[in-house]
Tab-separated table of N, CA and C in Angstrom:
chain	number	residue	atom	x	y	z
G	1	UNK	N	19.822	32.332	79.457
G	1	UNK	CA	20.273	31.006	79.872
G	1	UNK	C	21.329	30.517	78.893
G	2	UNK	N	22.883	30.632	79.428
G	2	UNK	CA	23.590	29.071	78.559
G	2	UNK	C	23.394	27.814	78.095
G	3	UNK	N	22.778	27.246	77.161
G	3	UNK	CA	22.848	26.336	76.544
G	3	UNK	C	22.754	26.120	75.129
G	4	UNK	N	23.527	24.543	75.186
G	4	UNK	CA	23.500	24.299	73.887
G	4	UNK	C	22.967	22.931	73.799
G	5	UNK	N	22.114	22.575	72.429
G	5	UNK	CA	21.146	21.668	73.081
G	5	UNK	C	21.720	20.913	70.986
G	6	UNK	N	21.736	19.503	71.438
G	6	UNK	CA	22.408	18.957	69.768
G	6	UNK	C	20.962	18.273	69.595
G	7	UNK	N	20.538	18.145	68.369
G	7	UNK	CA	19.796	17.168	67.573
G	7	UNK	C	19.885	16.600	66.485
G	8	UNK	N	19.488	15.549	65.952
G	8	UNK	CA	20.158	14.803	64.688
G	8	UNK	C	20.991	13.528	64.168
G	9	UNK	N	21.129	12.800	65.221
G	9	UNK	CA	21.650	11.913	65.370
G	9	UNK	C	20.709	10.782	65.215
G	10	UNK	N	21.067	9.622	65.026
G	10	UNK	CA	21.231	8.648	64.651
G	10	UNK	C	21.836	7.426	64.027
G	11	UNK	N	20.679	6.158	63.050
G	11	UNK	CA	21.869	4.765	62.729
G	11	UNK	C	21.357	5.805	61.468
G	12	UNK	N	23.174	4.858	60.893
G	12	UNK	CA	23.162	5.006	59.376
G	12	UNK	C	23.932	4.537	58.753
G	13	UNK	N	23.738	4.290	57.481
G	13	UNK	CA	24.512	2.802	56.612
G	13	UNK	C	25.367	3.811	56.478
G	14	UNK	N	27.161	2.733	56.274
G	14	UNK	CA	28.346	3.727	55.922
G	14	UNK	C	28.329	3.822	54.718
G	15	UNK	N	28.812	5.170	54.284
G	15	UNK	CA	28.550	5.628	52.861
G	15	UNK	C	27.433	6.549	53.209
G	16	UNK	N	26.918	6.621	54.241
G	16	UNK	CA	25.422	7.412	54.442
G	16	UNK	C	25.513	8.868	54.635
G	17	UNK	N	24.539	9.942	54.954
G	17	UNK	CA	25.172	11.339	55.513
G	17	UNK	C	23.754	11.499	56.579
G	18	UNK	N	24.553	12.371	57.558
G	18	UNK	CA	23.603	12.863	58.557
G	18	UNK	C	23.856	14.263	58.747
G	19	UNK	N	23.026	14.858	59.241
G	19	UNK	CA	23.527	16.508	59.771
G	19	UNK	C	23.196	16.471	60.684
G	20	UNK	N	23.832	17.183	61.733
G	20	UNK	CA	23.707	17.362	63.398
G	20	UNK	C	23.225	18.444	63.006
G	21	UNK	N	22.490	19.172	64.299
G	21	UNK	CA	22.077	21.048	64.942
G	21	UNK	C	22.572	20.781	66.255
G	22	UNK	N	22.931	22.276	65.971
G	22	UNK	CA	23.243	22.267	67.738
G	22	UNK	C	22.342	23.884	67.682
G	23	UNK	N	21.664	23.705	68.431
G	23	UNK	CA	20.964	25.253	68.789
G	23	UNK	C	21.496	25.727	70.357
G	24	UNK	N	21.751	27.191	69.755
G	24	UNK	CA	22.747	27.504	70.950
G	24	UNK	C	22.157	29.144	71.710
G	25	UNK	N	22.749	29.287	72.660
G	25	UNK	CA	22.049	30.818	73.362
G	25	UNK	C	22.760	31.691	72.773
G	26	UNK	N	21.767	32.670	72.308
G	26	UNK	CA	22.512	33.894	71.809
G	26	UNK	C	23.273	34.346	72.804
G	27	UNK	N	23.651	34.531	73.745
G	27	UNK	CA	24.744	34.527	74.974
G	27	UNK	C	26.528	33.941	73.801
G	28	UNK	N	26.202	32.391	73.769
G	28	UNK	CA	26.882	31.946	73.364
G	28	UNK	C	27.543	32.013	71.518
G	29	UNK	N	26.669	32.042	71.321
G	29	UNK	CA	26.773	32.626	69.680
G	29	UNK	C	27.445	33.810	68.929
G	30	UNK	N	26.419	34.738	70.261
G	30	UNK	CA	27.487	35.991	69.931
G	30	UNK	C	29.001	36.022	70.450
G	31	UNK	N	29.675	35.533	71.362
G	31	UNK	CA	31.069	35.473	72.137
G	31	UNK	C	31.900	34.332	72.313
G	32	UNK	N	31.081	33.289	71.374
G	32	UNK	CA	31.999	32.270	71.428
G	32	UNK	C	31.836	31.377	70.470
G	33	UNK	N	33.444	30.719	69.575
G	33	UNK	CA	33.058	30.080	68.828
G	33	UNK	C	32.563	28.578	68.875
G	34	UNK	N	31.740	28.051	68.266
G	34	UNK	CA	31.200	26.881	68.480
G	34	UNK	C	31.717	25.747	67.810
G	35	UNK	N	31.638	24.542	68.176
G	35	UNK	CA	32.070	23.273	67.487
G	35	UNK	C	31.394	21.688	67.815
G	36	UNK	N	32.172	21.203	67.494
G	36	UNK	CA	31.483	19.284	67.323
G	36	UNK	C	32.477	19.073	67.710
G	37	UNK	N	32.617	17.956	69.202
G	37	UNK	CA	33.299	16.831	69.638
G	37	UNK	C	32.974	15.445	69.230
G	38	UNK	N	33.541	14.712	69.129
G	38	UNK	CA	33.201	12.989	69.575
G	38	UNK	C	33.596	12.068	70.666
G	39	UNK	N	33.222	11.037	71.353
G	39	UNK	CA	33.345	10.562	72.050
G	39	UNK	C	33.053	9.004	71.940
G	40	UNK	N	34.041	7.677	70.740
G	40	UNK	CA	33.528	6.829	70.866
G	40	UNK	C	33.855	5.602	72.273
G	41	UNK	N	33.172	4.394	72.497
G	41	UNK	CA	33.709	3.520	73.711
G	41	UNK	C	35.017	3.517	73.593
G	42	UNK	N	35.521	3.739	74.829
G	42	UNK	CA	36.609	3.470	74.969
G	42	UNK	C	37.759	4.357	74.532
G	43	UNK	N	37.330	5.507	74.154
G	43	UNK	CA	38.515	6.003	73.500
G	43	UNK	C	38.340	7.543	73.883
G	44	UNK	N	39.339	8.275	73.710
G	44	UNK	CA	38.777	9.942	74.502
G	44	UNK	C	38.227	10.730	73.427
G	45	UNK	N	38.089	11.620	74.009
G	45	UNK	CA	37.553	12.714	73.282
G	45	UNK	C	37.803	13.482	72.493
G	46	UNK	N	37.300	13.580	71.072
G	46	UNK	CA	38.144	14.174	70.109
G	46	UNK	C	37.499	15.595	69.631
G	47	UNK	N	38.006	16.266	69.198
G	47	UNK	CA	37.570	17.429	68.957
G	47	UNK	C	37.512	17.520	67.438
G	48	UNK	N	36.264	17.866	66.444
G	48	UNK	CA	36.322	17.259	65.081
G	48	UNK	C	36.034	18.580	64.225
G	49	UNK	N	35.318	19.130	64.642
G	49	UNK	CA	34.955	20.442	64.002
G	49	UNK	C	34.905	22.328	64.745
G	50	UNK	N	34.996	23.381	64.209
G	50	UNK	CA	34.567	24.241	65.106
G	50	UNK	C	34.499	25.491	63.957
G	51	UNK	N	34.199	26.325	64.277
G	51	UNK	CA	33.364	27.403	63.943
G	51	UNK	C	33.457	28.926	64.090
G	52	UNK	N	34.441	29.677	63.823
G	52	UNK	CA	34.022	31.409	64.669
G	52	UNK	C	33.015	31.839	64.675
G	53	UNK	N	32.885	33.114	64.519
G	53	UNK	CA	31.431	34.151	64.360
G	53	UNK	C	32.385	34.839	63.074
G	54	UNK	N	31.677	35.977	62.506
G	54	UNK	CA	31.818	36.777	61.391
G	54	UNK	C	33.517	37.457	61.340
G	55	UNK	N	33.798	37.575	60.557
G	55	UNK	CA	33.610	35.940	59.447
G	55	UNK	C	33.673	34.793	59.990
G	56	UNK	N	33.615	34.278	59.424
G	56	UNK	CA	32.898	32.576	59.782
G	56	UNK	C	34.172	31.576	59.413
G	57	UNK	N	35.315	31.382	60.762
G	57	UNK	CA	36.573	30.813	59.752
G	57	UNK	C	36.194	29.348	60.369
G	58	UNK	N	36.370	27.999	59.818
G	58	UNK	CA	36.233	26.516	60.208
G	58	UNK	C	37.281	25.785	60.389
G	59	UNK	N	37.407	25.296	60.805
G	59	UNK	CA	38.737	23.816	60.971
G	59	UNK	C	38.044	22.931	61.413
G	60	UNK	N	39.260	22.065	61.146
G	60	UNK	CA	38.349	20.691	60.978
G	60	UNK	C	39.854	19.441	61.603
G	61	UNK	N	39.393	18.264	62.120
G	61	UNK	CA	40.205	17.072	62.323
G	61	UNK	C	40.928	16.723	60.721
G	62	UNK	N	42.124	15.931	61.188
G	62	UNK	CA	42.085	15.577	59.594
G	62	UNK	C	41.155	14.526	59.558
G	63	UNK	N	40.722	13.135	60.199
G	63	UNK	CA	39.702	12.272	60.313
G	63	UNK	C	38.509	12.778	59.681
G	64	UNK	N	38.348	13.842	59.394
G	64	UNK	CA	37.005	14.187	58.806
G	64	UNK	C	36.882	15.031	57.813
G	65	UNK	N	38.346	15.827	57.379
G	65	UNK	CA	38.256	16.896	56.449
G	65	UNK	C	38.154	16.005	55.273
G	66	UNK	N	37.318	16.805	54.142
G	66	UNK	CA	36.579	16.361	53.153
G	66	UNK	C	35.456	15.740	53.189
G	67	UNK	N	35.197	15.445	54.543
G	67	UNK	CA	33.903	14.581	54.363
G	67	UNK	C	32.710	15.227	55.510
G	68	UNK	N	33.213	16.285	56.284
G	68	UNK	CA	32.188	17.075	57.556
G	68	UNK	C	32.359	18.545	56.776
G	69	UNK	N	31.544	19.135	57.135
G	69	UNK	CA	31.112	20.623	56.720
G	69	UNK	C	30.162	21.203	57.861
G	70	UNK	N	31.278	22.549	58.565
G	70	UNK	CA	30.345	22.683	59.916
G	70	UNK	C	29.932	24.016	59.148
G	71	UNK	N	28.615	24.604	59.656
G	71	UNK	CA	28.205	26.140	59.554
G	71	UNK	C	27.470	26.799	60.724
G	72	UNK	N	26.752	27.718	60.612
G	72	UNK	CA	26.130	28.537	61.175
G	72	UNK	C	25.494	29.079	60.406
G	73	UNK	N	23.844	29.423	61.277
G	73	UNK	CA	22.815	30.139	60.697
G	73	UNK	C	22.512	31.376	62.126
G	74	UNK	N	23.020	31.906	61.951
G	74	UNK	CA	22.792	33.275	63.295
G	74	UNK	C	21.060	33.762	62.911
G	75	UNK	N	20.533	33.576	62.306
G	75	UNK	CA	19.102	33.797	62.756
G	75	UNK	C	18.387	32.557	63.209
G	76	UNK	N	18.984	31.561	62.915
G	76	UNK	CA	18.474	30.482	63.555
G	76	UNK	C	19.132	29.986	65.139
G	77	UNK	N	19.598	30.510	64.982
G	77	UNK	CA	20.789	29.918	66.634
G	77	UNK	C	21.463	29.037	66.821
G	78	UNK	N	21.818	28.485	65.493
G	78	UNK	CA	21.801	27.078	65.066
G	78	UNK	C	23.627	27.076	64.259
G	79	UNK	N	23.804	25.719	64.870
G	79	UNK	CA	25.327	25.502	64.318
G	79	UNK	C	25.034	24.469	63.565
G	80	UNK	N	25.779	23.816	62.502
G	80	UNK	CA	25.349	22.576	62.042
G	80	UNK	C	26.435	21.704	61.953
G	81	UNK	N	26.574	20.351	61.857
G	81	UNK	CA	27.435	19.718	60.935
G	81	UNK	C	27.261	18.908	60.460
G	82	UNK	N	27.416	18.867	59.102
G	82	UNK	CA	27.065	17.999	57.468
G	82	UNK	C	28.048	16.661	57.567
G	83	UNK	N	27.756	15.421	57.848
G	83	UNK	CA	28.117	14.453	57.633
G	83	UNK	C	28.229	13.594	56.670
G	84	UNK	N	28.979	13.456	55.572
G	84	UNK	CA	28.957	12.573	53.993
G	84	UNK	C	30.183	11.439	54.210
G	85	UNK	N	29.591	10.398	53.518
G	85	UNK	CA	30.584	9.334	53.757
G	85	UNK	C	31.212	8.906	54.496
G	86	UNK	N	29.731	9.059	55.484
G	86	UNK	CA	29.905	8.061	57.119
G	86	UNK	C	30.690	6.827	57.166
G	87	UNK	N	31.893	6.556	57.908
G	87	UNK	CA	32.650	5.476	58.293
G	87	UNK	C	32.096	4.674	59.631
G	88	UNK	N	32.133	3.281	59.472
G	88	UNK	CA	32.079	2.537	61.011
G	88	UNK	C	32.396	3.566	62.210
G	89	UNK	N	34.089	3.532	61.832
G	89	UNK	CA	35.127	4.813	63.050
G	89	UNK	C	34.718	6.171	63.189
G	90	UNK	N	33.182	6.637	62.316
G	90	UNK	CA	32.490	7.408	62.635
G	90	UNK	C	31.687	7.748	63.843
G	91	UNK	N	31.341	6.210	63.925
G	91	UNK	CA	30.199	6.241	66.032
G	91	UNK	C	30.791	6.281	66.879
G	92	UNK	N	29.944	7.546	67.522
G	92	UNK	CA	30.166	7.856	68.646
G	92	UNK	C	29.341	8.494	68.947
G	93	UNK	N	29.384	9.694	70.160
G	93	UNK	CA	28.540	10.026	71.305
G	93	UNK	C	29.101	12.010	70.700
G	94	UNK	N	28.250	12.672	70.018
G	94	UNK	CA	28.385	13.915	69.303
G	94	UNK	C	28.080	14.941	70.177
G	95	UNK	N	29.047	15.590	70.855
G	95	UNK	CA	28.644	16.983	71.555
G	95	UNK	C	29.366	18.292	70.974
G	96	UNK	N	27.992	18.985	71.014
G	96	UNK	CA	28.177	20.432	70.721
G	96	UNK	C	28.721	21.050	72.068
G	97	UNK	N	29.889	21.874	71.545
G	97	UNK	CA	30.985	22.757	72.974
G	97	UNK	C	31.269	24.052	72.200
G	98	UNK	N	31.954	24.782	72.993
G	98	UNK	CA	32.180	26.307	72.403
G	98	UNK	C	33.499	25.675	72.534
G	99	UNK	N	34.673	26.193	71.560
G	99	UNK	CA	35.870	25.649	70.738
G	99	UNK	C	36.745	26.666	70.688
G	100	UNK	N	38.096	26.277	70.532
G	100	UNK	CA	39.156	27.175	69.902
G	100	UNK	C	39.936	26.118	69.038
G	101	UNK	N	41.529	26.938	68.571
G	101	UNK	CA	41.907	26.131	67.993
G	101	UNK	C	43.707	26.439	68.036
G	102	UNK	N	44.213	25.531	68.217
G	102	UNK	CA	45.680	25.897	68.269
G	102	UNK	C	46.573	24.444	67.636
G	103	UNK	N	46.671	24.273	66.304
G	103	UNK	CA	46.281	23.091	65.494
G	103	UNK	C	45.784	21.734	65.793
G	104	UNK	N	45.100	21.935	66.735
G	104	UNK	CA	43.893	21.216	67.082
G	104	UNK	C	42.364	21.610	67.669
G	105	UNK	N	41.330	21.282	67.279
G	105	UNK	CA	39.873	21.722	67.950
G	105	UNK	C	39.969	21.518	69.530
G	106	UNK	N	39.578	22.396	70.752
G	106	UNK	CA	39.879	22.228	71.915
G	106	UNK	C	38.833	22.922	72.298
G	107	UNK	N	38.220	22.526	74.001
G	107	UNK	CA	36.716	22.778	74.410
G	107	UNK	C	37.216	24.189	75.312
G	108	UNK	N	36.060	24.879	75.086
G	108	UNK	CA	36.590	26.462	76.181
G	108	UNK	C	35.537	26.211	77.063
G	109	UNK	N	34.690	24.980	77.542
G	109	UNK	CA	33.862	25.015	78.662
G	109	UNK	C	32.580	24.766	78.771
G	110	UNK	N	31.999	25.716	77.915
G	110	UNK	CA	30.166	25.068	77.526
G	110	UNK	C	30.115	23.653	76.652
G	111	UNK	N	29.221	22.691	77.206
G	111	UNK	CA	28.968	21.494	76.578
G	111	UNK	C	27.564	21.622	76.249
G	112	UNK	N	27.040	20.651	75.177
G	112	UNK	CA	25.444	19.978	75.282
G	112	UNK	C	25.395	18.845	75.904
G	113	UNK	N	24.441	18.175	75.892
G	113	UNK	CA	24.458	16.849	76.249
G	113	UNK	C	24.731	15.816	75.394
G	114	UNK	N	24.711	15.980	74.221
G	114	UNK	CA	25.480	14.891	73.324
G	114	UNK	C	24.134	13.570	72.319
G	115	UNK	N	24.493	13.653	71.353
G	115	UNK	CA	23.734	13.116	70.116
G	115	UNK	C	24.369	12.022	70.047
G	116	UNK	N	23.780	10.665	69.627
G	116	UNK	CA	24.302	9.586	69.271
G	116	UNK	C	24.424	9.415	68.321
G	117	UNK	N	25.694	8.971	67.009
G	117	UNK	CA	25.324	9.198	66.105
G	117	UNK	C	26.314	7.255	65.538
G	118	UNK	N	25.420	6.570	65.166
G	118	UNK	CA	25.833	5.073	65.153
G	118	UNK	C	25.989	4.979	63.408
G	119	UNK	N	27.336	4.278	62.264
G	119	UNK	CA	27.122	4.017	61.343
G	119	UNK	C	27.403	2.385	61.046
G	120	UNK	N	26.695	1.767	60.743
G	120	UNK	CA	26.612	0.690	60.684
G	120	UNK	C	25.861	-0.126	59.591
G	121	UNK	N	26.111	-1.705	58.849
G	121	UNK	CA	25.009	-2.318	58.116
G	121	UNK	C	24.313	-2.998	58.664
């Protein structure tokens, strides 16, 4: 079965850190690279993080470089991304997608259903 399923989300004071999972089908893991979208009101969809397979190369938005750290654990099935020094312009609606990159993060088709992830005092 294809899927990718996110957990980890939530509120959190800015200045705060969260880590997303996205657990994904070995289908998908093995043949495609994975990543983190956002989606706050009103505004489209951004593509923030993503991921290959072995080696393991990352890119990132500039909106977030220095402060997100995506990985992978291939025995776990599991993608992650490390959130430090959560901003307000951080919330939004977090979906795990399989990714490419052509100097920007872009979706190749598989979605999850999406993590909420709110920073706020």
């Amino acid at each position: 079965q294809v899927q990718l399923v996110e957990s980890g989300g939530g509120l959190v004071q800015p200045g705060g850190s969260l880590r997303l999972s996205c657990e994904a089908s070995r289908f998908l893991l093995d043949y495609y690279a994975i990543g983190w979208f956002r989606q706050a009101p009103g505004k489209e969809r951004e593509g923030v993080s993503c991921i290959t397979g072995s080696p393991a190369v990352t890119y990132y938005a500039d909106s977030v470089t220095g402060r997100f750290t995506i990985s992978r654990d291939n025995r776990k099935n599991t993608v992650y991304l490390r959130m430090n020094n959560l901003k307000p312009e951080d919330t939004a609606v977090y979906y795990c997608a399989t990714c490419g990159y052509n100097g920007a993060v872009y979706s190749t088709g598989y979605w999850g259903q999406g993590t909420q992830v709110t920073v706020s005092s």
